[in-house]
Coordinates of C-alpha atoms and ligand atoms in Angstrom, one line a residue:
Chain X
M74 CA -47.5 49.4 -15.4
Q75 CA -43.8 48.7 -15.4
V76 CA -41.7 51.7 -14.6
P77 CA -38.6 51.9 -16.8
S78 CA -35.3 52.2 -15.1
A79 CA -33.4 55.4 -15.0
Q80 CA -30.7 54.0 -17.2
A81 CA -33.0 53.3 -20.1
T82 CA -31.2 52.5 -23.4
A83 CA -31.6 54.2 -26.7
A84 CA -32.4 50.8 -28.4
S85 CA -35.7 50.3 -26.5
S86 CA -36.7 54.0 -26.5
L87 CA -39.7 55.5 -28.2
L88 CA -38.1 58.9 -28.7
A89 CA -34.4 59.6 -28.6
L90 CA -32.7 63.0 -28.8
E91 CA -29.0 62.9 -29.6
E92 CA -26.9 65.9 -29.0
V93 CA -29.7 68.2 -30.1
S94 CA -28.8 71.9 -30.4
C95 CA -30.9 74.9 -31.4
R96 CA -29.5 78.3 -32.1
F97 CA -31.5 81.6 -32.5
G98 CA -29.0 84.1 -33.8
G99 CA -26.6 84.6 -30.9
L100 CA -28.6 82.6 -28.5
L101 CA -28.0 78.9 -28.0
A102 CA -31.4 77.9 -26.8
L103 CA -30.5 74.2 -26.6
D104 CA -27.0 72.9 -26.2
R105 CA -26.3 69.3 -27.2
V106 CA -29.3 67.9 -25.3
S107 CA -29.6 64.1 -25.3
L108 CA -32.4 62.1 -23.7
Q109 CA -34.5 59.0 -24.3
V110 CA -38.1 58.5 -23.5
Q111 CA -39.3 54.9 -22.9
P112 CA -42.7 53.6 -24.0
G113 CA -45.3 54.1 -21.3
E114 CA -43.5 56.5 -19.1
I115 CA -44.4 59.9 -17.9
F116 CA -41.3 61.9 -18.5
G117 CA -40.9 65.4 -16.9
L118 CA -39.0 68.3 -18.2
I119 CA -38.3 71.1 -15.6
G120 CA -36.1 74.1 -15.6
P121 CA -36.3 77.9 -15.1
N122 CA -38.0 80.2 -17.6
G123 CA -36.0 80.5 -20.8
A124 CA -34.2 77.2 -20.2
G125 CA -35.3 75.9 -23.6
K126 CA -38.1 73.5 -22.6
T127 CA -40.7 74.8 -25.1
T128 CA -38.0 75.0 -27.8
L129 CA -37.4 71.3 -27.2
F130 CA -41.1 70.6 -27.7
N131 CA -41.0 72.7 -30.9
L132 CA -38.2 70.6 -32.3
I133 CA -39.8 67.3 -31.5
S134 CA -43.2 68.4 -33.0
G135 CA -41.6 69.8 -36.1
V136 CA -42.5 73.4 -35.4
G137 CA -38.8 74.2 -35.4
R138 CA -35.7 72.5 -36.7
P139 CA -32.6 71.6 -34.7
T140 CA -29.4 73.3 -35.9
A141 CA -27.5 70.2 -34.9
G142 CA -28.2 66.7 -33.6
S143 CA -30.9 64.2 -34.4
I144 CA -34.3 63.3 -33.2
R145 CA -35.3 59.6 -33.6
W146 CA -38.9 58.4 -33.3
S147 CA -39.4 54.6 -33.0
D148 CA -36.5 53.9 -35.4
G149 CA -36.5 56.7 -37.9
A150 CA -35.1 60.2 -37.8
I151 CA -37.8 62.8 -37.8
N152 CA -35.9 66.1 -37.5
G153 CA -36.8 68.4 -40.4
L154 CA -40.2 66.8 -41.0
P155 CA -43.2 69.2 -41.1
P156 CA -45.5 69.3 -38.0
D157 CA -48.5 67.6 -39.8
R158 CA -46.3 64.6 -40.8
I159 CA -44.9 64.3 -37.3
N160 CA -48.4 64.4 -35.8
R161 CA -49.3 61.6 -38.2
L162 CA -46.4 59.5 -36.9
G163 CA -48.1 59.6 -33.5
I164 CA -46.8 62.7 -31.7
G165 CA -49.5 65.1 -30.3
R166 CA -48.9 68.3 -28.4
T167 CA -50.4 71.1 -26.5
F168 CA -49.2 74.7 -26.3
Q169 CA -47.9 76.7 -23.4
N170 CA -49.4 79.9 -24.8
L171 CA -52.7 78.2 -25.9
H172 CA -53.3 77.7 -29.6
L173 CA -57.0 76.8 -29.6
F174 CA -59.3 77.6 -32.6
Q175 CA -60.8 80.4 -30.6
R176 CA -63.9 81.2 -32.6
L177 CA -64.8 77.5 -33.1
S178 CA -66.8 75.5 -30.5
C179 CA -65.1 73.0 -28.2
L180 CA -66.7 70.2 -30.2
E181 CA -65.3 71.6 -33.4
N182 CA -61.9 71.9 -31.9
V183 CA -61.9 68.2 -31.1
L184 CA -63.5 67.3 -34.4
I185 CA -60.5 69.0 -36.1
G186 CA -58.2 66.8 -34.1
L187 CA -60.2 63.9 -35.5
H188 CA -59.4 65.0 -39.1
H189 CA -57.7 61.8 -40.1
S190 CA -60.5 59.7 -38.6
A191 CA -63.0 61.7 -40.5
R192 CA -62.0 60.5 -44.0
A193 CA -65.3 59.9 -45.9
P194 CA -66.0 59.1 -49.6
L195 CA -66.5 62.3 -51.4
L196 CA -69.8 61.7 -53.2
P197 CA -71.9 60.6 -50.3
A198 CA -70.4 63.5 -48.3
L199 CA -71.4 66.0 -51.0
L200 CA -74.8 64.5 -51.3
G201 CA -75.3 64.3 -47.6
R202 CA -76.2 60.7 -47.8
R203 CA -77.2 58.7 -44.8
S204 CA -74.0 56.7 -44.7
F205 CA -72.2 60.0 -44.4
R206 CA -74.5 61.5 -41.8
Q207 CA -74.1 58.3 -39.8
S208 CA -70.3 58.4 -39.9
Q209 CA -70.4 62.1 -38.9
G210 CA -72.7 61.2 -36.0
E211 CA -70.2 58.6 -34.8
L212 CA -67.4 61.1 -35.1
R213 CA -69.3 63.6 -33.0
Q214 CA -69.9 60.9 -30.5
R215 CA -66.2 60.3 -30.2
A216 CA -65.5 64.0 -29.9
L217 CA -68.1 64.2 -27.1
E218 CA -66.5 61.3 -25.3
L219 CA -63.1 63.0 -25.4
L220 CA -64.7 66.2 -24.1
E221 CA -66.3 64.2 -21.3
L222 CA -63.0 62.7 -20.4
V223 CA -61.6 66.2 -19.7
D224 CA -64.8 67.3 -18.1
L225 CA -65.9 69.7 -20.8
A226 CA -69.0 67.9 -22.2
D227 CA -71.2 70.7 -20.9
T228 CA -69.5 73.4 -22.8
A229 CA -69.3 71.5 -26.1
R230 CA -71.2 74.2 -28.1
Q231 CA -69.4 77.2 -26.6
P232 CA -66.6 78.9 -28.5
A233 CA -63.2 77.7 -27.2
G234 CA -62.1 81.3 -26.6
S235 CA -64.9 81.9 -24.1
L236 CA -63.8 79.2 -21.7
P237 CA -61.8 79.9 -18.5
Y238 CA -58.1 79.3 -18.6
G239 CA -58.0 75.9 -17.0
S240 CA -60.7 74.6 -19.2
Q241 CA -58.9 75.8 -22.3
R242 CA -55.8 73.8 -21.2
R243 CA -57.9 70.7 -20.8
L244 CA -59.5 71.3 -24.2
E245 CA -56.1 71.4 -25.7
I246 CA -55.4 68.0 -24.2
A247 CA -58.7 66.6 -25.6
R248 CA -57.9 68.0 -29.1
A249 CA -54.4 66.5 -29.0
L250 CA -55.8 63.2 -27.9
A251 CA -58.2 63.2 -30.8
T252 CA -55.2 62.9 -33.2
A253 CA -54.6 59.5 -31.7
P254 CA -51.0 60.1 -30.5
R255 CA -48.7 57.5 -28.9
L256 CA -46.6 60.3 -27.4
L257 CA -48.3 63.3 -25.9
L258 CA -46.3 66.5 -25.3
L259 CA -47.9 68.7 -22.6
D260 CA -46.4 72.2 -22.3
E261 CA -47.2 73.6 -18.8
P262 CA -50.7 72.0 -18.8
A263 CA -51.3 73.2 -15.2
A264 CA -50.4 76.9 -15.7
G265 CA -53.1 79.1 -14.4
M266 CA -54.8 76.3 -12.5
N267 CA -55.5 76.4 -8.7
P268 CA -54.0 73.7 -6.4
I269 CA -57.1 71.5 -6.6
E270 CA -57.2 71.7 -10.4
K271 CA -53.6 70.9 -10.5
E272 CA -54.1 67.7 -8.5
E273 CA -57.0 66.7 -10.7
L274 CA -54.9 67.3 -13.8
S275 CA -52.2 65.1 -12.4
A276 CA -54.8 62.3 -11.9
L277 CA -56.2 62.9 -15.4
I278 CA -52.7 62.6 -17.0
R279 CA -52.3 59.2 -15.3
R280 CA -55.7 58.1 -16.3
L281 CA -55.1 59.1 -19.9
R282 CA -51.8 57.2 -20.0
S283 CA -53.4 53.9 -19.0
R284 CA -56.5 54.4 -21.0
F285 CA -54.7 55.3 -24.3
D286 CA -51.4 53.4 -23.8
L287 CA -49.7 56.8 -23.9
T288 CA -46.3 58.0 -23.3
V289 CA -46.2 61.5 -21.9
L290 CA -43.6 64.2 -22.0
V291 CA -44.6 67.0 -19.7
I292 CA -43.2 70.4 -18.9
E293 CA -44.4 72.0 -15.6
H294 CA -43.0 74.4 -13.1
H295 CA -44.7 73.1 -10.0
V296 CA -41.9 70.8 -8.7
P297 CA -43.8 68.8 -6.0
L298 CA -46.4 67.9 -8.6
M299 CA -43.8 66.8 -11.1
M300 CA -42.0 64.7 -8.4
S301 CA -45.2 62.8 -7.7
L302 CA -46.4 62.5 -11.3
C303 CA -43.3 61.6 -13.3
D304 CA -41.4 58.4 -13.6
R305 CA -38.3 60.2 -14.7
L306 CA -37.3 63.8 -15.0
A307 CA -34.8 65.8 -17.0
V308 CA -33.6 69.2 -15.8
L309 CA -32.7 72.0 -18.3
N310 CA -30.8 75.1 -17.5
F311 CA -29.6 77.6 -20.1
G312 CA -30.2 75.1 -22.8
R313 CA -28.1 72.3 -21.1
R314 CA -29.4 69.1 -19.7
I315 CA -28.0 69.3 -16.2
A316 CA -29.7 66.3 -14.7
L317 CA -31.6 63.2 -15.6
G318 CA -33.2 60.4 -13.6
T319 CA -35.8 59.4 -11.1
P320 CA -37.5 62.2 -9.1
E321 CA -35.6 61.0 -6.0
S322 CA -32.2 61.2 -7.7
V323 CA -32.9 64.5 -9.4
R324 CA -34.1 66.0 -6.1
H325 CA -30.7 65.2 -4.5
D326 CA -28.6 66.1 -7.5
P327 CA -26.2 68.9 -6.4
A328 CA -26.2 70.6 -9.8
V329 CA -30.0 70.8 -9.7
I330 CA -30.0 72.1 -6.2
E331 CA -27.6 74.8 -7.1
A332 CA -29.1 75.8 -10.4
Y333 CA -32.8 75.5 -9.8
L334 CA -34.2 73.8 -6.7
G335 CA -31.7 75.6 -4.5
V336 CA -33.7 78.8 -5.1
S337 CA -36.8 77.4 -3.4
A338 CA -35.1 75.0 -0.9
Chain B
M7 CA -79.9 96.8 -69.8
S8 CA -82.8 94.4 -69.4
D9 CA -83.8 93.0 -66.1
L10 CA -82.8 89.6 -67.1
S11 CA -79.3 90.8 -68.2
L12 CA -78.9 92.4 -64.9
L13 CA -79.8 89.1 -63.3
V14 CA -77.1 87.4 -65.3
Q15 CA -74.5 90.0 -64.2
M16 CA -75.5 89.7 -60.6
G17 CA -75.1 85.9 -60.9
F18 CA -71.6 86.4 -62.2
G19 CA -70.8 88.8 -59.3
A20 CA -72.0 86.2 -56.8
L21 CA -70.0 83.5 -58.4
L22 CA -66.8 85.5 -58.5
A23 CA -67.4 86.5 -54.9
L24 CA -67.6 82.8 -53.9
S25 CA -64.4 82.2 -55.8
V26 CA -62.7 84.9 -53.6
Y27 CA -64.4 83.5 -50.5
L28 CA -63.0 79.9 -50.7
P29 CA -59.3 80.8 -50.2
L30 CA -60.3 83.3 -47.6
R31 CA -62.2 80.6 -45.7
C32 CA -58.8 79.2 -45.0
G33 CA -57.3 82.6 -44.3
Q34 CA -55.7 83.1 -47.8
L35 CA -56.3 86.5 -49.3
S36 CA -55.9 85.6 -52.9
L37 CA -57.0 88.1 -55.6
A38 CA -56.3 85.7 -58.5
T39 CA -60.0 85.3 -59.3
P40 CA -60.2 87.7 -62.3
G41 CA -57.2 85.9 -63.8
F42 CA -59.0 82.6 -63.8
Y43 CA -62.2 84.3 -65.0
V44 CA -60.2 85.6 -68.0
I45 CA -58.7 82.2 -68.7
G46 CA -62.2 80.6 -68.7
G47 CA -63.4 83.3 -71.0
Y48 CA -60.5 82.8 -73.5
V49 CA -61.1 79.0 -73.5
A50 CA -64.7 79.6 -74.5
A51 CA -63.9 82.3 -77.0
L52 CA -61.1 80.4 -78.7
L53 CA -62.9 77.1 -78.8
S54 CA -66.2 78.4 -80.0
T55 CA -64.8 80.8 -82.7
S56 CA -61.9 78.8 -84.1
W57 CA -63.1 75.2 -83.9
S58 CA -65.9 74.9 -86.3
A59 CA -66.8 71.4 -85.4
L60 CA -68.2 72.8 -82.1
S61 CA -70.7 75.1 -83.9
G62 CA -72.9 72.2 -85.0
D63 CA -75.3 72.6 -87.9
G64 CA -78.4 74.1 -86.3
A65 CA -79.2 77.7 -85.8
G66 CA -77.9 78.1 -82.3
Y67 CA -74.6 77.1 -80.7
P68 CA -75.1 73.6 -79.3
L69 CA -75.4 73.2 -75.5
T70 CA -73.1 70.2 -75.6
S71 CA -70.4 72.3 -77.0
L72 CA -70.9 74.8 -74.2
A73 CA -70.7 71.9 -71.7
L74 CA -67.4 70.8 -73.4
E75 CA -66.0 74.3 -73.0
L76 CA -67.0 74.3 -69.3
V77 CA -65.1 71.1 -68.8
V78 CA -62.0 72.3 -70.7
A79 CA -62.0 75.6 -68.9
A80 CA -62.3 73.9 -65.5
L81 CA -59.4 71.6 -66.4
V82 CA -57.2 74.4 -67.7
A83 CA -57.9 76.6 -64.7
A84 CA -57.3 73.7 -62.2
A85 CA -54.0 72.8 -63.9
V86 CA -52.8 76.4 -63.8
A87 CA -53.9 76.8 -60.2
L88 CA -52.1 73.6 -59.2
V89 CA -48.9 74.7 -60.8
L90 CA -49.0 78.3 -59.5
G91 CA -50.6 77.5 -56.1
R92 CA -47.7 75.6 -54.5
P93 CA -45.2 78.4 -54.7
V94 CA -47.6 81.3 -54.4
L95 CA -49.5 80.0 -51.4
Q96 CA -46.3 80.0 -49.4
L97 CA -46.7 83.7 -49.2
R98 CA -48.9 85.0 -46.4
G99 CA -51.4 87.8 -45.8
I100 CA -50.8 91.0 -47.9
Y101 CA -47.9 89.4 -49.7
L102 CA -50.1 86.8 -51.2
A103 CA -52.6 89.4 -52.2
I104 CA -49.9 91.4 -54.0
A105 CA -48.5 88.4 -55.7
T106 CA -51.9 87.3 -57.0
I107 CA -52.7 90.8 -58.2
A108 CA -49.3 90.7 -60.1
L109 CA -50.3 87.3 -61.7
V110 CA -53.5 88.8 -62.9
E111 CA -51.7 91.8 -64.3
I112 CA -49.1 89.7 -66.0
L113 CA -51.8 87.7 -67.6
R114 CA -53.6 90.8 -68.8
V115 CA -50.4 92.2 -70.4
L116 CA -49.7 88.9 -72.0
N117 CA -53.2 88.7 -73.5
L118 CA -52.9 92.2 -74.8
N119 CA -49.8 91.4 -76.7
L120 CA -50.2 87.8 -77.9
A121 CA -51.6 87.0 -81.3
W122 CA -53.9 84.1 -80.4
S123 CA -55.8 86.1 -77.8
G124 CA -56.7 88.8 -80.4
G125 CA -54.4 91.3 -78.9
A126 CA -55.9 94.6 -77.7
V127 CA -59.1 94.2 -79.7
G128 CA -59.8 90.7 -78.4
I129 CA -62.1 88.0 -79.8
F130 CA -65.4 88.9 -81.5
G131 CA -68.5 87.1 -82.6
I132 CA -68.6 84.5 -79.9
P133 CA -71.6 82.3 -80.9
Q134 CA -74.7 82.3 -78.8
P135 CA -75.9 79.0 -77.1
F136 CA -79.0 80.8 -75.8
A137 CA -81.5 82.9 -77.8
G138 CA -81.8 85.7 -75.2
P139 CA -80.7 86.7 -71.7
G140 CA -83.3 84.3 -70.2
G141 CA -81.2 81.3 -71.1
Y142 CA -78.1 82.9 -69.7
A143 CA -79.9 83.8 -66.5
L144 CA -81.0 80.2 -66.1
A145 CA -77.5 78.8 -66.8
T146 CA -75.8 81.3 -64.5
W147 CA -78.2 80.8 -61.6
V148 CA -78.0 77.0 -61.9
L149 CA -74.2 77.3 -61.7
L150 CA -74.6 79.6 -58.7
A151 CA -76.9 77.2 -57.0
L152 CA -74.4 74.4 -57.5
V153 CA -71.5 76.4 -56.1
C154 CA -73.6 77.6 -53.1
W155 CA -74.6 74.0 -52.4
L156 CA -70.9 72.9 -52.5
C157 CA -70.0 75.7 -50.1
A158 CA -72.9 74.7 -47.8
R159 CA -71.8 71.1 -47.8
L160 CA -68.3 72.1 -46.9
E161 CA -69.5 73.3 -43.5
D162 CA -70.3 69.6 -42.7
M163 CA -67.2 68.1 -44.2
R164 CA -63.8 67.6 -42.8
L165 CA -62.3 69.8 -45.6
G166 CA -64.4 72.7 -44.4
R167 CA -63.4 72.2 -40.8
A168 CA -59.8 71.9 -41.8
M169 CA -60.1 75.2 -43.7
A170 CA -61.7 76.9 -40.7
A171 CA -58.9 75.6 -38.5
I172 CA -56.2 76.9 -40.8
R173 CA -57.9 80.3 -40.8
D174 CA -58.1 80.5 -37.0
D175 CA -54.6 79.1 -36.3
E176 CA -52.5 77.5 -38.9
L177 CA -49.7 76.4 -36.6
A178 CA -52.2 74.6 -34.3
A179 CA -53.9 73.0 -37.4
R180 CA -50.6 71.6 -38.6
C181 CA -49.8 70.2 -35.2
M182 CA -53.2 68.5 -35.3
G183 CA -52.1 66.6 -38.4
I184 CA -53.8 68.8 -41.0
P185 CA -51.7 69.2 -44.1
S186 CA -52.3 72.9 -44.5
A187 CA -50.5 73.3 -47.8
D188 CA -52.7 70.7 -49.4
V189 CA -55.9 72.2 -47.9
K190 CA -55.0 75.7 -49.1
L191 CA -54.1 74.4 -52.5
T192 CA -57.4 72.5 -52.7
A193 CA -59.3 75.7 -51.9
F194 CA -57.3 77.7 -54.4
V195 CA -58.0 75.1 -57.2
I196 CA -61.8 75.1 -56.5
S197 CA -61.7 78.9 -56.5
A198 CA -60.0 78.9 -59.8
V199 CA -62.5 76.5 -61.3
I200 CA -65.4 78.5 -60.2
A201 CA -63.9 81.7 -61.7
A202 CA -63.1 79.9 -65.0
L203 CA -66.7 78.4 -65.3
T204 CA -68.1 81.9 -64.8
G205 CA -65.7 83.2 -67.5
V206 CA -67.1 80.7 -70.0
L207 CA -70.6 81.9 -69.5
A208 CA -69.6 85.5 -69.5
A209 CA -67.7 85.3 -72.8
H210 CA -70.8 83.9 -74.5
F211 CA -73.0 86.4 -72.8
L212 CA -70.9 89.4 -73.7
N213 CA -70.3 88.0 -77.2
T214 CA -66.8 89.3 -77.1
W215 CA -63.8 88.7 -74.9
N216 CA -60.6 90.7 -74.3
A217 CA -57.8 91.2 -71.8
R218 CA -59.6 94.1 -70.1
Q219 CA -62.1 91.6 -68.6
G220 CA -59.7 91.0 -65.8
G221 CA -57.1 93.3 -64.2
F222 CA -56.4 95.2 -61.0
D223 CA -59.8 96.8 -61.0
A224 CA -61.5 93.5 -61.2
S225 CA -59.4 92.1 -58.3
I226 CA -60.5 95.0 -56.1
T227 CA -64.2 94.8 -57.1
T228 CA -64.3 91.0 -56.4
L229 CA -62.7 91.7 -53.0
A230 CA -65.2 94.4 -52.3
F231 CA -68.0 91.8 -52.8
V232 CA -66.6 89.7 -50.0
V233 CA -65.7 92.6 -47.7
F234 CA -69.2 94.0 -48.1
G235 CA -71.1 90.8 -47.7
G236 CA -68.9 89.1 -45.2
S237 CA -66.4 86.3 -45.5
R238 CA -67.3 84.0 -42.6
I239 CA -70.2 82.2 -44.2
W240 CA -70.9 81.6 -47.9
L241 CA -74.2 83.6 -47.9
G242 CA -72.0 86.7 -47.3
P243 CA -70.1 86.8 -50.6
V244 CA -73.3 85.8 -52.5
L245 CA -75.2 88.7 -51.1
G246 CA -72.2 91.0 -51.6
G247 CA -71.8 90.0 -55.2
L248 CA -75.4 90.3 -56.0
V249 CA -75.9 93.7 -54.3
I250 CA -72.8 95.4 -55.4
T251 CA -73.2 94.3 -59.0
A252 CA -76.8 95.5 -59.0
L253 CA -76.3 98.8 -57.2
P254 CA -75.1 100.9 -60.1
E255 CA -78.0 99.8 -62.2
L256 CA -80.6 100.2 -59.4
L257 CA -79.2 103.7 -58.7
R258 CA -79.6 104.8 -62.3
P259 CA -82.7 106.9 -61.7
V260 CA -80.8 109.2 -59.4
G261 CA -78.6 110.2 -62.3
D262 CA -75.2 111.7 -61.6
L263 CA -75.5 111.1 -57.9
R264 CA -75.3 107.4 -58.4
L265 CA -71.6 107.1 -58.4
I266 CA -71.4 109.0 -55.2
L267 CA -74.1 106.9 -53.6
F268 CA -72.4 103.7 -54.8
G269 CA -69.1 104.9 -53.3
L270 CA -70.9 105.7 -50.0
V271 CA -72.4 102.3 -49.8
I272 CA -69.0 100.6 -50.4
L273 CA -67.4 102.9 -47.8
L274 CA -70.1 102.7 -45.2
G275 CA -70.7 99.0 -45.4
P276 CA -67.4 97.9 -43.9
I277 CA -67.5 100.8 -41.4
L278 CA -70.9 99.9 -40.1
F279 CA -70.5 96.1 -40.5
P280 CA -66.7 95.4 -40.1
Q281 CA -67.3 91.6 -40.5
G282 CA -69.6 92.1 -43.5
L283 CA -73.4 92.2 -43.7
I284 CA -73.8 88.5 -42.9
T285 CA -72.1 86.7 -40.0
P286 CA -73.0 83.3 -38.6
E287 CA -74.2 85.1 -35.3
R288 CA -76.5 87.5 -37.2
L289 CA -77.9 84.6 -39.2
A290 CA -78.6 82.6 -36.0
R291 CA -80.4 85.5 -34.5
L292 CA -82.4 86.0 -37.6
Q293 CA -83.4 82.3 -37.5
Q294 CA -84.5 82.7 -34.0
T295 CA -86.7 85.7 -34.6
L296 CA -88.4 84.0 -37.6
Ligands
ADP247 N1 -38.4 81.6 -32.2 C1 -37.4 82.1 -31.4 N2 -36.6 83.1 -31.8 C2 -35.7 83.6 -31.0 N3 -35.5 83.2 -29.7 C3 -36.3 82.3 -29.2 C4 -37.3 81.7 -30.0 N4 -38.0 80.7 -29.3 C5 -37.4 80.8 -28.1 N5 -36.4 81.7 -28.1 C6 -35.5 81.9 -26.9 O1 -35.0 80.7 -26.5 C7 -34.9 80.6 -25.1 C8 -35.6 79.4 -24.6 O2 -37.0 79.7 -24.7 P1 -38.1 78.6 -24.3 O3 -37.8 77.3 -25.0 O4 -39.4 79.2 -24.6 O5 -37.9 78.5 -22.8 P2 -38.8 77.7 -21.7 O6 -39.9 77.1 -22.4 O7 -37.9 76.8 -21.0 O8 -39.2 78.8 -20.7 C9 -35.4 81.9 -24.6 O9 -34.3 82.8 -24.3 C10 -36.2 82.5 -25.7 O10 -36.3 83.9 -25.7
MG248 MG1 -41.9 77.4 -22.2

């Protein structure tokens, strides 16, 4: 896969944020953030707690609206669209604070992600005709394959809420994948995982990218993991984008060292 | 009251309980059911008493006319639900409950004061399509069976899954591409249609119809059906509707004590079974032991 250059242009980008701001009362959670994500890249977003990373995901996925600036997807503005419309345009997401359908089984969680693939003629569905049962069987098969991909096939029948933390995070990924996104937003997918699980997750994200032709935007605190996983990174601090570029250039950026990495270096 | 009449009333209870259950299945506490029940009843009462062509020439009121009333009532209820649903369903939780109770009350006051609804006395002499309670019992239970079947099919369909998703976590459902406003509206419209169809049968069965058929009390009673029986699977509201409607009649032999006993059952049910009598888990365990 070709790795896009750090100076990618807005014209070729899949997602482009232009001077996006988001204000909550007196708090400017995002302050004129601009960035472009190129097709096929794994783009990392790092920064201290409260820097505005999750807020940025919320704006992209339609959960919140920017108070200024614009968000362009392919070649249309999507700011202000509701989350279900944005998902239909090809943007899937997971949640930092887990939003699974707790009481439903893992399989049902993924089946719900397959909602728009599950369209079936009403009458055969109501009558439980064979054509309907067959299409439902195929749907279940697809859901099971997605569960298998994240190593959860064995727990397909268990309620999502009963899974260990790490498994719930992977289930969120499978459910988001079921919506057939072109861009996947992962909000701290490795939180609560042990080092081995983190490595496995990193490999999984790469595998998913090549298998589904995905572009990935990922938030994660574990800096070494992000350095090895991401093609490019942006660093947020107090709502501002303070750095942007390849892992190598970000690592040596003085502003980053001072604001963020400096703490651990 | 004859046993067959009780059976009819129980069927009405179960149908109205299912009407409350459907919005609840996607997390919407709507208490508008009695309002649509009243609308259905008025459609039947007005059509059958004021449009003589419907009465036919035979002795009884023709079943085809009853069928026509059912269709008209369903269409009217669906149209009202479609128009009211968009704005009302933007409210959440207890606010939606209060707004829908208010709608039912507004409708009641309107019907009390408008000329065409017969005002406070209502509409009398609604013709009888069936010779006795047996026919009503059959019609009611056929309708109940149809609605139960629809609810059971929902469990297998994507609409049912989308409803469950919204109930569990609406934000997540929307981020998975589910148009939650449309799904909630669909549930609301189906709920309205069920209530209106029940109203049509009830108006003929009772022979008279007036504004008092629906109001705050009715909203609470229909909610009690679902709280008592359980709202997580369709069997719950059916059982709740049947039992709570039958209870006052079944307790008649104990005389004055019956209201106290009735109250106790309604009170103890939710305390002992907070999720209602019937839950999917309890049902699964029952199936295993059988
Ligand atoms: N809905 C909201 N209302 C008010 N303040 C919010 C809201 N969402 C986030 N914030 C605030 O915005 C800032 C950025 O939060 P967040 O985006 O969650 O940071 P991060 O994900 O980088 O840790 C925080 O100070 C947070 O308290
Ligand atoms: Mg966050």
